[in-house]
mmCIF file of C-alpha atoms and ligand atoms in Angstrom:
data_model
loop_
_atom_site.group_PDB
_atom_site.id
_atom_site.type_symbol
_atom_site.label_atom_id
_atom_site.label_comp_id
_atom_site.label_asym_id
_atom_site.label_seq_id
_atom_site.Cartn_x
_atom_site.Cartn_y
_atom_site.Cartn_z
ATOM 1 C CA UNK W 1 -16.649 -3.610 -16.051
ATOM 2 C CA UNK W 2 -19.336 -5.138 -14.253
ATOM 3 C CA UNK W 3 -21.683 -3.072 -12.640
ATOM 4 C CA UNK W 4 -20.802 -1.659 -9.416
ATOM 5 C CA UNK W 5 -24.453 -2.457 -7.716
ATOM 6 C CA UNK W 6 -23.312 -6.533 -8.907
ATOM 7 C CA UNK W 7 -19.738 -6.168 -7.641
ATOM 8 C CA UNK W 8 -20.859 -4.724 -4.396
ATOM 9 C CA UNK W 9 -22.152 -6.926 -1.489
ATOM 10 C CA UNK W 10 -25.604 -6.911 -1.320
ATOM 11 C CA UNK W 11 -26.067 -6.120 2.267
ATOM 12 C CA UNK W 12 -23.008 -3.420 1.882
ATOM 13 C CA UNK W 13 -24.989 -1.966 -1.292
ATOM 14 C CA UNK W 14 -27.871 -1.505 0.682
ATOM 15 C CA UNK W 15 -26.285 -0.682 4.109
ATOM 16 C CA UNK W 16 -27.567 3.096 5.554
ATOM 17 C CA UNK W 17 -24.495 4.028 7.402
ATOM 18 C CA UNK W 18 -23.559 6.110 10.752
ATOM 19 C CA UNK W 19 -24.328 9.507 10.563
ATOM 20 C CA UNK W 20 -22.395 10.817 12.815
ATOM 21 C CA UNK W 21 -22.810 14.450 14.692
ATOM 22 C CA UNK W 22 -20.476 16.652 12.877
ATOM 23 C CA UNK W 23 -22.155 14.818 9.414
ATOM 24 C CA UNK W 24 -25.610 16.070 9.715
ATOM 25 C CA UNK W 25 -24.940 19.963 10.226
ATOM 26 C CA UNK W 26 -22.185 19.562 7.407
ATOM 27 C CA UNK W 27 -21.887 22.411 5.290
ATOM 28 C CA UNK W 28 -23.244 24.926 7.469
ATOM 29 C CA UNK W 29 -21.607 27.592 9.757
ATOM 30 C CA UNK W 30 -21.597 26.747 13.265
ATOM 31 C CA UNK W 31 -20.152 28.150 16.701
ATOM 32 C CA UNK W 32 -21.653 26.069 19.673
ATOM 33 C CA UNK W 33 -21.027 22.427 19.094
ATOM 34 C CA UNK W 34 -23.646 20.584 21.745
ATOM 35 C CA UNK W 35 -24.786 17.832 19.671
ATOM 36 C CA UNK W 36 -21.610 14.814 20.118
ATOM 37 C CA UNK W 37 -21.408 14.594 23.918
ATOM 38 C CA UNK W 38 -17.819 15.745 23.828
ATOM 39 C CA UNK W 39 -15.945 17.544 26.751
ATOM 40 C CA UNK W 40 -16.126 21.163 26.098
ATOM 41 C CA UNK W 41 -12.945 21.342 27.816
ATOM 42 C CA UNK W 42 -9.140 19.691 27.014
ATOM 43 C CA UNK W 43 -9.253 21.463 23.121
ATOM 44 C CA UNK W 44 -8.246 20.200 20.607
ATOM 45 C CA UNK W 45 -8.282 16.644 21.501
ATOM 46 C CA UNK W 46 -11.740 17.155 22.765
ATOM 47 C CA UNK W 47 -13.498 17.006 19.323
ATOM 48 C CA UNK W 48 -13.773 14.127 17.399
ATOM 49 C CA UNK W 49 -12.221 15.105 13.981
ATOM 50 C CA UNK W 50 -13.179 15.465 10.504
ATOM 51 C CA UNK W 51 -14.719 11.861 9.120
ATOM 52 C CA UNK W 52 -13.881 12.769 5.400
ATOM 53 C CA UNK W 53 -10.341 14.369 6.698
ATOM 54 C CA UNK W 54 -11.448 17.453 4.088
ATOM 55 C CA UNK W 55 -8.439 19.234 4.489
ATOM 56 C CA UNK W 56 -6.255 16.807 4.433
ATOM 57 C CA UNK W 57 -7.575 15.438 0.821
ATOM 58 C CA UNK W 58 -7.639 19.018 -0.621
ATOM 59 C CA UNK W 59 -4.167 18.573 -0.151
ATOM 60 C CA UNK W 60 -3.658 15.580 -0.911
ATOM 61 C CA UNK W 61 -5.351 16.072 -3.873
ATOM 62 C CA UNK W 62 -2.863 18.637 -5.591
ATOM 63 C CA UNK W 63 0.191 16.460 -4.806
ATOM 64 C CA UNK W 64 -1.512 13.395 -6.163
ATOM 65 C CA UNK W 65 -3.158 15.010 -9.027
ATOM 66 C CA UNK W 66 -6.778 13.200 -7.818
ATOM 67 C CA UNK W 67 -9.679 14.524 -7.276
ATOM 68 C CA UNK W 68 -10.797 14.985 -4.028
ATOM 69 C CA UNK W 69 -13.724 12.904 -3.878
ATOM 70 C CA UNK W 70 -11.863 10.285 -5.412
ATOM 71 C CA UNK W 71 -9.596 9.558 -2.335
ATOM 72 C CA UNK W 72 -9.984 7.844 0.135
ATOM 73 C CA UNK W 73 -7.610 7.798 3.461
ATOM 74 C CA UNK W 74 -7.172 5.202 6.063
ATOM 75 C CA UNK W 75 -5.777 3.620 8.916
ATOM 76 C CA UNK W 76 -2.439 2.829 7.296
ATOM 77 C CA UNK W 77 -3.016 0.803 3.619
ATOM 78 C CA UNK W 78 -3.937 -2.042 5.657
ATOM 79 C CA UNK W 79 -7.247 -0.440 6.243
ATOM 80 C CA UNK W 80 -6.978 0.687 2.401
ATOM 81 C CA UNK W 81 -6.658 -3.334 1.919
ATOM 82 C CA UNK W 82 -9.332 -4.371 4.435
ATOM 83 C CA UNK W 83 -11.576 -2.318 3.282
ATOM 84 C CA UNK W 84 -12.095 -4.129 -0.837
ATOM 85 C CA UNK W 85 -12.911 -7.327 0.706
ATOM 86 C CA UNK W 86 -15.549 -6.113 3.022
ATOM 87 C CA UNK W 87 -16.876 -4.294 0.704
ATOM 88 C CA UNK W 88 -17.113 -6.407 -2.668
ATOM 89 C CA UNK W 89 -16.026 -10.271 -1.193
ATOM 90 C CA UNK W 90 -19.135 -12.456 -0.225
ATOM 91 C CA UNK W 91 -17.300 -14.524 2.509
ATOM 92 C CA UNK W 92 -17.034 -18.198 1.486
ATOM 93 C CA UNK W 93 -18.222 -17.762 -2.207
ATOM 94 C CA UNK W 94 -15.947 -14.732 -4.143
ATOM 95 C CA UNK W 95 -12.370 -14.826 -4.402
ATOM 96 C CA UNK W 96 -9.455 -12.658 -5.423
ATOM 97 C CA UNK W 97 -6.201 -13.421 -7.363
ATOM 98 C CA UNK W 98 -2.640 -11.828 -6.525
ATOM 99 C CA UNK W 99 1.021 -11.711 -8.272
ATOM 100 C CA UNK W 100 2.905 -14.458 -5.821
ATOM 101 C CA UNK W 101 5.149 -13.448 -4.342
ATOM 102 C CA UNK W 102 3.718 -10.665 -2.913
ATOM 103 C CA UNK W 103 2.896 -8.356 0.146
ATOM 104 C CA UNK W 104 1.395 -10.701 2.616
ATOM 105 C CA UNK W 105 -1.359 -8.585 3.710
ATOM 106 C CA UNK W 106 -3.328 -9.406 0.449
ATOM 107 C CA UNK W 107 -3.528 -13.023 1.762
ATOM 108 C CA UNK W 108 -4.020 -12.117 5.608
ATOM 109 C CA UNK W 109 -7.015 -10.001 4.825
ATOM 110 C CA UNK W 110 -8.634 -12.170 2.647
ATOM 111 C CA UNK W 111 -7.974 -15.520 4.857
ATOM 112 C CA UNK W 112 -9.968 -13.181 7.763
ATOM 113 C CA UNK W 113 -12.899 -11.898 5.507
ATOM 114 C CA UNK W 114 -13.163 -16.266 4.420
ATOM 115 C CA UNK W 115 -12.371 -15.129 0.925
ATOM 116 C CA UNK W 116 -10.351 -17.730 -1.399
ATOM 117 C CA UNK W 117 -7.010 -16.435 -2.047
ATOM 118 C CA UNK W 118 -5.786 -17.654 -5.667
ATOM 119 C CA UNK W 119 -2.114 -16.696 -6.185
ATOM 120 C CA UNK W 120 -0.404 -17.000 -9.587
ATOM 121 C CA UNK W 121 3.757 -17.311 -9.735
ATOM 122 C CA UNK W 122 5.768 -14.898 -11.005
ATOM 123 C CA UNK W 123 8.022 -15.840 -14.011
ATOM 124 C CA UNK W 124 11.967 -16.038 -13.271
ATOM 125 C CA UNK W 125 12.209 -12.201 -13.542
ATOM 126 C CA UNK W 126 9.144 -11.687 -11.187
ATOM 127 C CA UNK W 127 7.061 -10.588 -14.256
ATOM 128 C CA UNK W 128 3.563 -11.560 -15.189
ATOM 129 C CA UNK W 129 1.425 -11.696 -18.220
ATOM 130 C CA UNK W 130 -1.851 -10.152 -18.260
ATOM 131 C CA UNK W 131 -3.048 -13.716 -19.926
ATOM 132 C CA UNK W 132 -1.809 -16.187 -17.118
ATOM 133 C CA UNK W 133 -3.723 -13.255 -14.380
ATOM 134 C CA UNK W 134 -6.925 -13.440 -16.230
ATOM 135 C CA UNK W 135 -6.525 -17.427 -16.374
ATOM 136 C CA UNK W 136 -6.750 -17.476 -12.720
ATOM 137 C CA UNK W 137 -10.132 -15.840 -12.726
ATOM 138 C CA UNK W 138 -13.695 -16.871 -12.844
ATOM 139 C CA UNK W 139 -17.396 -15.752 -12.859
ATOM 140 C CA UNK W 140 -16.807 -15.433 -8.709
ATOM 141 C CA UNK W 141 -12.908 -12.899 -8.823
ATOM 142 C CA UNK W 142 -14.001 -9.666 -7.930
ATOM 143 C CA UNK W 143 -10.192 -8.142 -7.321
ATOM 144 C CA UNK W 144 -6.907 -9.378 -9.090
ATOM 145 C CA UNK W 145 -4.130 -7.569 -6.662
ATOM 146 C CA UNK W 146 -0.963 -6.145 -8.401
ATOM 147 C CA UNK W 147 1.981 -4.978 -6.347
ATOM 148 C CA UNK W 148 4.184 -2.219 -8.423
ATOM 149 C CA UNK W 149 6.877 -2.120 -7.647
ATOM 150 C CA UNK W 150 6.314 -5.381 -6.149
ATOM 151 C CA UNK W 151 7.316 -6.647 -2.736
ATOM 152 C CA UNK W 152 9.218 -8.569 -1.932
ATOM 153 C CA UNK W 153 11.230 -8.354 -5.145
ATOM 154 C CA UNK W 154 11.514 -4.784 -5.548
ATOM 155 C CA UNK W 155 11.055 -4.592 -9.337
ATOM 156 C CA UNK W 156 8.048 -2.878 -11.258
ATOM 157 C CA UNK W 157 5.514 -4.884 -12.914
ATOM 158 C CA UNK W 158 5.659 -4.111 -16.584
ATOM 159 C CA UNK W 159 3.097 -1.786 -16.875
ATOM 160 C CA UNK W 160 1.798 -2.788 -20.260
ATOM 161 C CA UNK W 161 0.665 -5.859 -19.001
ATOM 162 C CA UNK W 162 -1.066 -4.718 -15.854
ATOM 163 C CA UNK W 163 -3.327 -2.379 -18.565
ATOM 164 C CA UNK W 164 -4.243 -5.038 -20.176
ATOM 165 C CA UNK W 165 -5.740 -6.514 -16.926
ATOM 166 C CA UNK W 166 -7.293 -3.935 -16.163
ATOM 167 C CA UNK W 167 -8.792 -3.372 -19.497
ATOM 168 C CA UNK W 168 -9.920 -6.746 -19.497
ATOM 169 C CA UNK W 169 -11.245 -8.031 -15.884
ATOM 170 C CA UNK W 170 -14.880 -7.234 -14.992
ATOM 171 C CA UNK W 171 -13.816 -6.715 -11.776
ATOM 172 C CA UNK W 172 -11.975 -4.552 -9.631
ATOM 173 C CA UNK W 173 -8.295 -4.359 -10.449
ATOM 174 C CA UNK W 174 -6.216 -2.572 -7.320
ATOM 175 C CA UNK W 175 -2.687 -1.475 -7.916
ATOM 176 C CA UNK W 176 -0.582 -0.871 -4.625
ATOM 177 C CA UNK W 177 1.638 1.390 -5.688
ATOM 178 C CA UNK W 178 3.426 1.523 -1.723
ATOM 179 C CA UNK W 179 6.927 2.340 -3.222
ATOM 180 C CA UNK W 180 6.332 4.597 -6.761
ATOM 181 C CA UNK W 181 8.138 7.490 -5.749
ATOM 182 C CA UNK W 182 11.255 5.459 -5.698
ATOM 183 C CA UNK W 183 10.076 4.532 -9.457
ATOM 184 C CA UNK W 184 10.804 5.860 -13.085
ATOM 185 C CA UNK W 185 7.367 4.091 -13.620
ATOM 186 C CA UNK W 186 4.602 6.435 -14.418
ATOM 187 C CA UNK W 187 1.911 6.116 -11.570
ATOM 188 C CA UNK W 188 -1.590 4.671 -12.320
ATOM 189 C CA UNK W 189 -3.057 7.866 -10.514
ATOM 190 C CA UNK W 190 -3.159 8.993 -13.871
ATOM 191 C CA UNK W 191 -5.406 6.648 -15.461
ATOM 192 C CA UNK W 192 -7.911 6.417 -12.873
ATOM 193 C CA UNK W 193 -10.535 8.566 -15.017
ATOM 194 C CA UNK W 194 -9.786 6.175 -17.940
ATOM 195 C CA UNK W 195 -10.761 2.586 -15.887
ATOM 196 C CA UNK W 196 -13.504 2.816 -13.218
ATOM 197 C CA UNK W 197 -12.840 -0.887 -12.319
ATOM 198 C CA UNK W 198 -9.273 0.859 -11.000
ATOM 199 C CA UNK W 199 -7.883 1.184 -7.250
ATOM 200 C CA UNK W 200 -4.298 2.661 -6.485
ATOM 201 C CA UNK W 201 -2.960 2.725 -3.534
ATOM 202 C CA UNK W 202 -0.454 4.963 -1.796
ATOM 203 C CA UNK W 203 0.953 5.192 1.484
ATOM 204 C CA UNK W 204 2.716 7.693 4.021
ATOM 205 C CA UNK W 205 4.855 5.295 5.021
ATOM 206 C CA UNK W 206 7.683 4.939 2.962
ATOM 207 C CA UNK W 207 8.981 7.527 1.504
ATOM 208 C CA UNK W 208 7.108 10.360 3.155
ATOM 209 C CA UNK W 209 8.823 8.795 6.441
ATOM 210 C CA UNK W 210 5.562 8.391 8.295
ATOM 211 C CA UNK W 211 5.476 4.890 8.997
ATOM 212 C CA UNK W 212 4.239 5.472 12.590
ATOM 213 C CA UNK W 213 0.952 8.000 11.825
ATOM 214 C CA UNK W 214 -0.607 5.242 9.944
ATOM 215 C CA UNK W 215 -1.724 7.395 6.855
ATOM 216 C CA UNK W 216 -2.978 5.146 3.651
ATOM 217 C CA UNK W 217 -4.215 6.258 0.532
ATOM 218 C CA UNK W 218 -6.690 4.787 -1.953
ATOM 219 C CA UNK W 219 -7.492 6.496 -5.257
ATOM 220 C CA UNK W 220 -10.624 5.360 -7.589
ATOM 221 C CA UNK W 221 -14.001 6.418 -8.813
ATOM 222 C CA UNK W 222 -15.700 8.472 -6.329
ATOM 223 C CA UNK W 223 -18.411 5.691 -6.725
ATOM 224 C CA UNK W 224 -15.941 3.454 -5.155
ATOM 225 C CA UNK W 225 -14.787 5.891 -2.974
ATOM 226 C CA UNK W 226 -18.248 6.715 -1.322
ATOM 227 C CA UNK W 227 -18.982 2.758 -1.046
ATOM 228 C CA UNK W 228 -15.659 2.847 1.482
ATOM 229 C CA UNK W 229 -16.954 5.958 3.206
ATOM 230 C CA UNK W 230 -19.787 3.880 3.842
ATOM 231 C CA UNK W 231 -18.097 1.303 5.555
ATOM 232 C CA UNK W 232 -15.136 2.460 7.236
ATOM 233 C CA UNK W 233 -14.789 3.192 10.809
ATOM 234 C CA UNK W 234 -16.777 6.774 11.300
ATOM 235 C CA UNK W 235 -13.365 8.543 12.295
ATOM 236 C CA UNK W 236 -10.658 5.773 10.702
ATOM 237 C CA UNK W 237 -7.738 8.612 11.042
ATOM 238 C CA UNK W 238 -7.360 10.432 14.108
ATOM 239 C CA UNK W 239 -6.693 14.448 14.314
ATOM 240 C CA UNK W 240 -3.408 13.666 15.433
ATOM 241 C CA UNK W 241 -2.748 11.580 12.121
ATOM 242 C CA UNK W 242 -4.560 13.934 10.042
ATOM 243 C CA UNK W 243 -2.223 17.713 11.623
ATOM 244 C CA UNK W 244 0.855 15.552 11.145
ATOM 245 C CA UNK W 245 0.029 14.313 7.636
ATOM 246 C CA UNK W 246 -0.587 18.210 6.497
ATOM 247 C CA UNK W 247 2.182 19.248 8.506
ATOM 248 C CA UNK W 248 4.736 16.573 6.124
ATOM 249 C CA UNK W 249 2.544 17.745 2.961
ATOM 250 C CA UNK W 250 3.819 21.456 3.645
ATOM 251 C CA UNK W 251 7.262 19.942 2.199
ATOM 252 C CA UNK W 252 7.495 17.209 -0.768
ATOM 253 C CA UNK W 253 10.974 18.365 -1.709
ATOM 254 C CA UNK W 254 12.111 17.165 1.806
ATOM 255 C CA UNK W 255 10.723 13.760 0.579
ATOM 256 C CA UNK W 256 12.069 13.806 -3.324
ATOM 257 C CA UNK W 257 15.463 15.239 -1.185
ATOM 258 C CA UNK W 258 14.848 11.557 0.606
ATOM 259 C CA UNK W 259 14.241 9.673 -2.211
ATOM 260 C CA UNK W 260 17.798 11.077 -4.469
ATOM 261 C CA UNK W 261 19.730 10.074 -1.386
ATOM 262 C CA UNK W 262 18.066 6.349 -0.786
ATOM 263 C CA UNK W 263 18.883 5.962 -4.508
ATOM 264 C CA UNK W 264 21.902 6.961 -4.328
ATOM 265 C CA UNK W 265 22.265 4.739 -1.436
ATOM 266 C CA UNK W 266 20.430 1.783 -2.800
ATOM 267 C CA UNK W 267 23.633 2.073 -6.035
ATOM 268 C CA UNK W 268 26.250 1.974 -3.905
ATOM 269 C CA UNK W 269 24.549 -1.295 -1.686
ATOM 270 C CA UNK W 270 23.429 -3.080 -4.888
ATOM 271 C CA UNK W 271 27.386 -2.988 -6.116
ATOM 272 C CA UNK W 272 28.536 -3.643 -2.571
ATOM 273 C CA UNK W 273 26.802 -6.893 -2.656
ATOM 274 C CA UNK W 274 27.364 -7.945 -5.546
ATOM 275 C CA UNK W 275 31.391 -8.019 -4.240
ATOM 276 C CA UNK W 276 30.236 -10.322 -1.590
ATOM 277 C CA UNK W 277 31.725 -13.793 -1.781
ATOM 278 C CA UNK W 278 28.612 -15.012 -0.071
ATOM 279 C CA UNK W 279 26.006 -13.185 -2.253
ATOM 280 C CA UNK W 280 24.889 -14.952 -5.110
ATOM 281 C CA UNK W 281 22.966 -12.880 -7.494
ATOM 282 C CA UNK W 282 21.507 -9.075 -6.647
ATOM 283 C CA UNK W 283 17.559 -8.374 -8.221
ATOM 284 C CA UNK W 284 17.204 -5.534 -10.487
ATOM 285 C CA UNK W 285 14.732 -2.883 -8.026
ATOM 286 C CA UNK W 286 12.196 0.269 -8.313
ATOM 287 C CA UNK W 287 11.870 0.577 -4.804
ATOM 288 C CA UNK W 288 13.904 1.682 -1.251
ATOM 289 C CA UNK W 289 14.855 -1.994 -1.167
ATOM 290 C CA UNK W 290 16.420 -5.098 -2.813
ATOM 291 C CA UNK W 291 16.226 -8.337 -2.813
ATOM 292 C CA UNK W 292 20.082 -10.311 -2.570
ATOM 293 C CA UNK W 293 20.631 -14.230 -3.239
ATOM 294 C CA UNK W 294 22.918 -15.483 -0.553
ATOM 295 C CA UNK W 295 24.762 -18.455 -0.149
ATOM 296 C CA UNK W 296 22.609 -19.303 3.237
ATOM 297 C CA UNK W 297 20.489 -16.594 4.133
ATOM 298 C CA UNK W 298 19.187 -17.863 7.472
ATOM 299 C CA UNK W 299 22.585 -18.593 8.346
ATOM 300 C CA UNK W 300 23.745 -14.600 7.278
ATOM 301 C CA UNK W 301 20.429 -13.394 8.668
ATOM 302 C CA UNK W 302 20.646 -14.825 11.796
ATOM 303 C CA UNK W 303 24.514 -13.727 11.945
ATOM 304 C CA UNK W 304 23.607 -10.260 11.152
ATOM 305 C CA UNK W 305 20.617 -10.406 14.648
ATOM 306 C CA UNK W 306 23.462 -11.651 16.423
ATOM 307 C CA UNK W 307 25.024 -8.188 15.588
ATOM 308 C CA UNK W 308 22.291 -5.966 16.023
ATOM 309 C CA UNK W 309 21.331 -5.517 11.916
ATOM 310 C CA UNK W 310 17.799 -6.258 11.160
ATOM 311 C CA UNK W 311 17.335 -7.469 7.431
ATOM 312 C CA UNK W 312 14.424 -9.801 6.443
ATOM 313 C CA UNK W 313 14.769 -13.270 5.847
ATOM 314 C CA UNK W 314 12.414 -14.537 2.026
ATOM 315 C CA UNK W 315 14.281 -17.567 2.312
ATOM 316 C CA UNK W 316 11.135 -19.282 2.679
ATOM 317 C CA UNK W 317 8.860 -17.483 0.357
ATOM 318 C CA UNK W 318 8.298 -18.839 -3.630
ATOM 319 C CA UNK W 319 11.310 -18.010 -5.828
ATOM 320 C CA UNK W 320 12.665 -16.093 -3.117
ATOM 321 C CA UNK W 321 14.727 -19.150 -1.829
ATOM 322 C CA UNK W 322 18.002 -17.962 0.319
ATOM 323 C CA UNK W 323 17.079 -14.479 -0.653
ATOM 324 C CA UNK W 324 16.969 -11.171 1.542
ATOM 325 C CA UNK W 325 15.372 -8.453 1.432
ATOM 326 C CA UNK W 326 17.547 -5.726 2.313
ATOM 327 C CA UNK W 327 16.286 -1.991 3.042
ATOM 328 C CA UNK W 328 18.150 1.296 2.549
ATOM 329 C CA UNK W 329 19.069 2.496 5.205
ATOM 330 C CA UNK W 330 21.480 5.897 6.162
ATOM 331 C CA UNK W 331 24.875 5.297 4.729
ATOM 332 C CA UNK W 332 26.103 4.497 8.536
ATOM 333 C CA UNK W 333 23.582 1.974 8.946
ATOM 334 C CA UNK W 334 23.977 0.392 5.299
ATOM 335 C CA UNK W 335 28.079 0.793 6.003
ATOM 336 C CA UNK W 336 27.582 -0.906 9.200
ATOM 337 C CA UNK W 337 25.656 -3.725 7.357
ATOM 338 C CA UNK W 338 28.232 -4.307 4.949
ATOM 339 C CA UNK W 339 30.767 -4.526 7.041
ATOM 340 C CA UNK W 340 29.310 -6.671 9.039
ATOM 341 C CA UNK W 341 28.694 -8.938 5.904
ATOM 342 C CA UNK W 342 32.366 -8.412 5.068
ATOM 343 C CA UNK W 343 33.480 -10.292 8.002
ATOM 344 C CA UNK W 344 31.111 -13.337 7.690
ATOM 345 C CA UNK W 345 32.684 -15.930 7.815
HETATM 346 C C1 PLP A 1 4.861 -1.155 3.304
HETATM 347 C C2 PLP A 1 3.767 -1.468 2.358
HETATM 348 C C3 PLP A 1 2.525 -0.844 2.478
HETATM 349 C C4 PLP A 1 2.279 0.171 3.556
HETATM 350 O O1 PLP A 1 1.327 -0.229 4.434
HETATM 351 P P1 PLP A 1 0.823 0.824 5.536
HETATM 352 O O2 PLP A 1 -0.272 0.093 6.212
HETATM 353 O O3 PLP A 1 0.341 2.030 4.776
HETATM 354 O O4 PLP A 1 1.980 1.157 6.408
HETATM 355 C C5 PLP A 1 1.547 -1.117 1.557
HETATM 356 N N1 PLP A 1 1.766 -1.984 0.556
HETATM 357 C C6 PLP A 1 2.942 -2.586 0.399
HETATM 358 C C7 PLP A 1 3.162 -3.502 -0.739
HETATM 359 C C8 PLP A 1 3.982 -2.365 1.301
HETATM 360 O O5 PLP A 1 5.152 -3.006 1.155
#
């Protein structure tokens, strides 16, 4: 790996940042808080909360199996996203390279920071070699992006090949790992003390069922980690985010209770479809979603609005041509959707 100091921006390297109030007393006992012009009045929403959300990442930490000063927790993973470019992308000079297709925040984030986006296809079973990743690279890639399991095509990226990336980019290799605990596939969580060039990211939003606290998770060195500490918004997750987020971590067998039925679920759709006169061909998936080949999906898509179902429309993404992307539901919404489908005509 290439040194950090040369990854990092120079001005971001040498930035001093905020100190906030509650930052400089840290560690010590205190009673009478008089030093961060709150209201003393209107508790608890008077205070501004913890910066490093402490509690929250001690947490965190034993669910995850991270340390805690190797996490780092954000405004959703779009701040968990964000964040790598501002950090390690000189605007018009570095650029990253990502699996296409992908999730399209990769590209959004990058097109705002002025970073070049370089996206390499996916073979005809969404797969990549570590060799045709690599090829995409030069002297100016600091990140190669690697979506696993993948959206939109559900499937895990063999995981072989995505350690040989990271074993052989100087850069920064992140691994969004948004759906894993729908996944046989052993987390890269694991490996983090192995590759310091390494960032996995997690997210509340799936299936911990948090979508709307905006809770993201990104795991790596704690060098990287203090270099996004540095840079992130002083207090990025709110208290209100932070006592909701502990409150869901009190019970992880609600959420692997979750995951058993959305699997069970996701069986039943996959072989639903695949009786469908007007689906074509049904992906193989690791996540709480799959990805179906219609016979005109803007056609069905726009149908299924017309009946209330929601489903989203990859008809115009790469190798995704008349393809939707179709999430699990509860079995009376995915029973509605089928029947629906049933009477297309
Ligand atoms: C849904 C999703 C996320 C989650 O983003 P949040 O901002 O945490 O809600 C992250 N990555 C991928 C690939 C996703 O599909």
């Amino acid at each position: 790996m290439i040194k950090l100091e040369e990854l990092c921006r120079k001005n971001i390297w040498n930035l001093a940042p905020y100190s906030s109030a509650r930052n400089e007393y840290a560690g010590r006992e205190a009673r009478v808080f008089l030093d961060a012009n709150e209201n003393p009045y209107n508790a608890p929403f008077n205070r501004y909360p913890d910066p490093l959300q402490l509690e929250l990442k001690a947490k965190l930490s034993k669910v995850k199996g991270v340390p805690e000063d190797c996490i780092f927790l954000g405004n959703g993973s779009d701040e968990a996203i964000d964040l790598p470019y501002r950090c390690f992308c000189n605007p018009g000079k570095d650029n990253v390279v990502a699996i296409e297709p992908t999730y399209g925040m990769y590209k959004v984030c990058a097109d705002i920071n002025d970073v070049e986006y370089r996206p390499v296809l996916l073979d005809d079973h969404y797969q990549i070699t570590a060799e045709k990743l690599l090829a995409a690279t030069d002297a100016n890639t600091k990140i190669i992006w690697i979506c696993s399991p993948n959206n939109p095509t559900g499937n895990n990226i063999n995981r072989e090949e995505i350690a040989k990336v990271i074993e052989s980019f100087e850069g920064l290799v992140i691994v969004d790992e948004a759906y894993s605990d729908f996944s046989a596939q052993k987390s890269f969580r694991s490996e983090l003390a192995k590759y310091p060039n390494l960032i996995v990211l997690n997210t509340m939003s799936k299936a911990w069922g948090c979508a709307a606290i905006r809770l993201g998770m990104a795991f790596a060195s704690k060098d990287i980690i203090d270099i996004f500490n540095k840079v992130k918004y002083p207090y990025n997750v709110n208290l209100l985010t932070q006592q909701q987020a502990l409150e869901a971590l009190k019970d992880p067998f609600e959420v692997d209770k979750w995951v058993k039925i959305l699997l069970e679920e996701r069986g039943r759709m996959m072989e639903a479809f695949k009786m469908l006169p007007i689906c074509e061909e049904v992906y193989p998936t690791d996540a709480n979603f799959f990805l179906a080949k219609m016979s005109d999906a803007t056609k069905i898509y726009n149908y299924l609005v017309d009946n209330g179902i929601i489903v989203r429309n990859r008809n115009r993404v790469q190798l995704c041509q008349n393809c939707l992307r179709i999430t699990i539901g509860t079995k009376t919404e995915n029973g509605e959707l089928i029947a629906a489908l049933r009477q297309y005509k």
